[in-house]
PDB file of C-alpha atoms in Angstrom:
ATOM      1  CA  MET V   1     -15.266  -3.595  -5.965  1.00  0.00           C
ATOM      2  CA  SER V   2     -14.581  -0.260  -4.295  1.00  0.00           C
ATOM      3  CA  LYS V   3     -17.748  -0.039  -2.256  1.00  0.00           C
ATOM      4  CA  SER V   4     -17.016  -3.414  -0.792  1.00  0.00           C
ATOM      5  CA  VAL V   5     -13.347  -2.546  -0.099  1.00  0.00           C
ATOM      6  CA  THR V   6     -14.659   0.684   1.666  1.00  0.00           C
ATOM      7  CA  LEU V   7     -17.382  -1.291   3.680  1.00  0.00           C
ATOM      8  CA  PHE V   8     -14.254  -3.733   4.709  1.00  0.00           C
ATOM      9  CA  LEU V   9     -12.049  -0.868   5.679  1.00  0.00           C
ATOM     10  CA  ARG V  10     -14.853   0.726   7.796  1.00  0.00           C
ATOM     11  CA  LEU V  11     -15.521  -2.758   9.542  1.00  0.00           C
ATOM     12  CA  CYS V  12     -11.754  -2.978  10.255  1.00  0.00           C
ATOM     13  CA  GLN V  13     -11.485   0.512  11.577  1.00  0.00           C
ATOM     14  CA  GLY V  14     -14.121  -0.192  14.135  1.00  0.00           C
ATOM     15  CA  ARG V  15     -12.264  -3.275  15.327  1.00  0.00           C
ATOM     16  CA  LEU V  16      -9.133  -1.249  15.747  1.00  0.00           C
ATOM     17  CA  LEU V  17     -10.913   1.453  17.457  1.00  0.00           C
ATOM     18  CA  ALA V  18     -12.545  -1.045  19.828  1.00  0.00           C
ATOM     19  CA  ALA V  19      -9.139  -2.638  20.879  1.00  0.00           C
ATOM     20  CA  ARG V  20      -7.866  -1.257  23.781  1.00  0.00           C
ATOM     21  CA  ASN V  21      -4.661  -3.661  23.631  1.00  0.00           C
ATOM     22  CA  PRO V  22      -1.928  -2.297  21.289  1.00  0.00           C
ATOM     23  CA  GLU V  23      -0.967  -5.918  20.433  1.00  0.00           C
ATOM     24  CA  LYS V  24      -4.623  -6.577  19.616  1.00  0.00           C
ATOM     25  CA  VAL V  25      -4.369  -3.467  17.243  1.00  0.00           C
ATOM     26  CA  TRP V  26      -1.201  -4.756  15.641  1.00  0.00           C
ATOM     27  CA  ARG V  27      -2.600  -8.223  15.111  1.00  0.00           C
ATOM     28  CA  VAL V  28      -5.906  -6.950  13.534  1.00  0.00           C
ATOM     29  CA  GLY V  29      -3.810  -4.596  11.388  1.00  0.00           C
ATOM     30  CA  GLU V  30      -1.494  -7.274  10.351  1.00  0.00           C
ATOM     31  CA  ARG V  31      -4.478  -9.198   9.176  1.00  0.00           C
ATOM     32  CA  VAL V  32      -6.109  -6.445   7.080  1.00  0.00           C
ATOM     33  CA  THR V  33      -2.586  -5.849   5.629  1.00  0.00           C
ATOM     34  CA  ASN V  34      -2.318  -9.428   4.435  1.00  0.00           C
ATOM     35  CA  LEU V  35      -5.795  -9.560   2.966  1.00  0.00           C
ATOM     36  CA  LEU V  36      -5.506  -6.153   1.053  1.00  0.00           C
ATOM     37  CA  GLN V  37      -2.254  -7.331  -0.342  1.00  0.00           C
ATOM     38  CA  LYS V  38      -4.037 -10.480  -1.813  1.00  0.00           C
ATOM     39  CA  LEU V  39      -6.741  -8.357  -3.257  1.00  0.00           C
ATOM     40  CA  SER V  40      -4.343  -5.845  -5.039  1.00  0.00           C
ATOM     41  CA  ARG V  41      -2.478  -6.718  -8.099  1.00  0.00           C
ATOM     42  CA  MET V  42       0.220  -4.914  -9.835  1.00  0.00           C
ATOM     43  CA  PRO V  43      -0.587  -3.458 -13.236  1.00  0.00           C
ATOM     44  CA  ALA V  44       1.345  -5.149 -16.181  1.00  0.00           C
ATOM     45  CA  GLY V  45       4.537  -3.374 -17.046  1.00  0.00           C
ATOM     46  CA  CYS V  46       5.224  -2.307 -13.445  1.00  0.00           C
ATOM     47  CA  THR V  47       7.681  -3.804 -10.946  1.00  0.00           C
ATOM     48  CA  VAL V  48       8.699  -3.207  -7.285  1.00  0.00           C
ATOM     49  CA  GLN V  49      12.026  -3.067  -5.791  1.00  0.00           C
ATOM     50  CA  HIS V  50      12.933  -3.017  -1.980  1.00  0.00           C
ATOM     51  CA  ARG V  51      15.823  -0.673  -0.924  1.00  0.00           C
ATOM     52  CA  THR V  52      17.226   0.859   2.056  1.00  0.00           C
ATOM     53  CA  VAL V  53      17.809   4.774   1.885  1.00  0.00           C
ATOM     54  CA  ASN V  54      19.566   6.140   4.974  1.00  0.00           C
ATOM     55  CA  GLY V  55      18.538   3.365   7.178  1.00  0.00           C
ATOM     56  CA  VAL V  56      15.025   3.653   6.257  1.00  0.00           C
ATOM     57  CA  PRO V  57      13.148   0.704   4.057  1.00  0.00           C
ATOM     58  CA  VAL V  58      11.599   1.875   0.814  1.00  0.00           C
ATOM     59  CA  GLU V  59       9.854   0.435  -2.082  1.00  0.00           C
ATOM     60  CA  ILE V  60      10.601   1.666  -5.549  1.00  0.00           C
ATOM     61  CA  ILE V  61       8.016   1.132  -8.402  1.00  0.00           C
ATOM     62  CA  GLU V  62       9.055   1.174 -11.764  1.00  0.00           C
ATOM     63  CA  ASN V  63       6.700   1.844 -14.709  1.00  0.00           C
ATOM     64  CA  HIS V  64       8.097   0.538 -17.751  1.00  0.00           C
ATOM     65  CA  SER V  65       5.702   1.886 -20.243  1.00  0.00           C
ATOM     66  CA  ALA V  66       7.387   3.101 -23.164  1.00  0.00           C
ATOM     67  CA  HIS V  67       5.674   6.393 -22.835  1.00  0.00           C
ATOM     68  CA  ALA V  68       6.806   6.782 -19.001  1.00  0.00           C
ATOM     69  CA  ASN V  69       8.508  10.134 -18.343  1.00  0.00           C
ATOM     70  CA  THR V  70      11.765   9.220 -16.728  1.00  0.00           C
ATOM     71  CA  SER V  71      12.461  12.802 -15.440  1.00  0.00           C
ATOM     72  CA  GLN V  72       9.380  12.465 -13.097  1.00  0.00           C
ATOM     73  CA  THR V  73       9.309  10.586  -9.861  1.00  0.00           C
ATOM     74  CA  LEU V  74       6.119  10.344  -7.316  1.00  0.00           C
ATOM     75  CA  LEU V  75       6.801  10.448  -3.679  1.00  0.00           C
ATOM     76  CA  PHE V  76       4.080   8.507  -1.859  1.00  0.00           C
ATOM     77  CA  LEU V  77       3.730   8.362   1.855  1.00  0.00           C
ATOM     78  CA  HIS V  78       1.022   5.987   3.070  1.00  0.00           C
ATOM     79  CA  GLY V  79      -0.559   6.793   6.360  1.00  0.00           C
ATOM     80  CA  GLY V  80      -1.610   4.274   8.923  1.00  0.00           C
ATOM     81  CA  GLY V  81       0.079   5.367  12.349  1.00  0.00           C
ATOM     82  CA  PHE V  82       2.229   2.218  12.259  1.00  0.00           C
ATOM     83  CA  ALA V  83      -0.746   0.374  13.180  1.00  0.00           C
ATOM     84  CA  PHE V  84      -2.747  -0.296  10.171  1.00  0.00           C
ATOM     85  CA  GLY V  85      -1.527  -0.866   6.649  1.00  0.00           C
ATOM     86  CA  SER V  86       2.102  -0.849   5.099  1.00  0.00           C
ATOM     87  CA  ALA V  87       3.596   0.243   2.026  1.00  0.00           C
ATOM     88  CA  ALA V  88       2.549  -3.185   0.367  1.00  0.00           C
ATOM     89  CA  ASN V  89      -1.090  -2.115   0.756  1.00  0.00           C
ATOM     90  CA  TYR V  90      -0.535   0.883  -1.529  1.00  0.00           C
ATOM     91  CA  ARG V  91       1.938  -0.836  -4.125  1.00  0.00           C
ATOM     92  CA  ALA V  92      -0.552  -1.502  -6.674  1.00  0.00           C
ATOM     93  CA  PHE V  93      -2.628   1.742  -6.312  1.00  0.00           C
ATOM     94  CA  VAL V  94       0.732   3.635  -6.735  1.00  0.00           C
ATOM     95  CA  ALA V  95       1.824   1.634  -9.686  1.00  0.00           C
ATOM     96  CA  ARG V  96      -1.494   2.526 -11.114  1.00  0.00           C
ATOM     97  CA  LEU V  97      -0.977   6.216 -10.540  1.00  0.00           C
ATOM     98  CA  CYS V  98       2.435   5.855 -12.297  1.00  0.00           C
ATOM     99  CA  LYS V  99       0.692   4.133 -15.433  1.00  0.00           C
ATOM    100  CA  LYS V 100      -2.198   6.707 -15.645  1.00  0.00           C
ATOM    101  CA  SER V 101       0.034   9.903 -15.161  1.00  0.00           C
ATOM    102  CA  GLY V 102       3.050   8.527 -17.109  1.00  0.00           C
ATOM    103  CA  ILE V 103       5.468   8.739 -14.405  1.00  0.00           C
ATOM    104  CA  ALA V 104       8.370   6.426 -14.601  1.00  0.00           C
ATOM    105  CA  ARG V 105       8.902   5.803 -10.812  1.00  0.00           C
ATOM    106  CA  ALA V 106       7.519   6.208  -7.280  1.00  0.00           C
TER     107      ALA V 106
END
């Protein structure tokens, strides 16, 4: 599946680079974001909470596995330049990182 996702992202990136209109860039980015969210699934035992910290919206991913180290927190800052992607695109990926590494939250 990773090869098909890579191809998909390259195609989308080409469309974004070809778009001269910022509104069109935003629309394409929003479509890609929605599609990626549908393709990504949270692993079992992980949940997400939406909070605001000092006026900034954040997502907190909780790994409820019995072996999760509650003294560790992963800080993940996604890229995208406010035109492509969102925290939601990386939600399942970050949850899998927490599960594989035994970290309790991100």
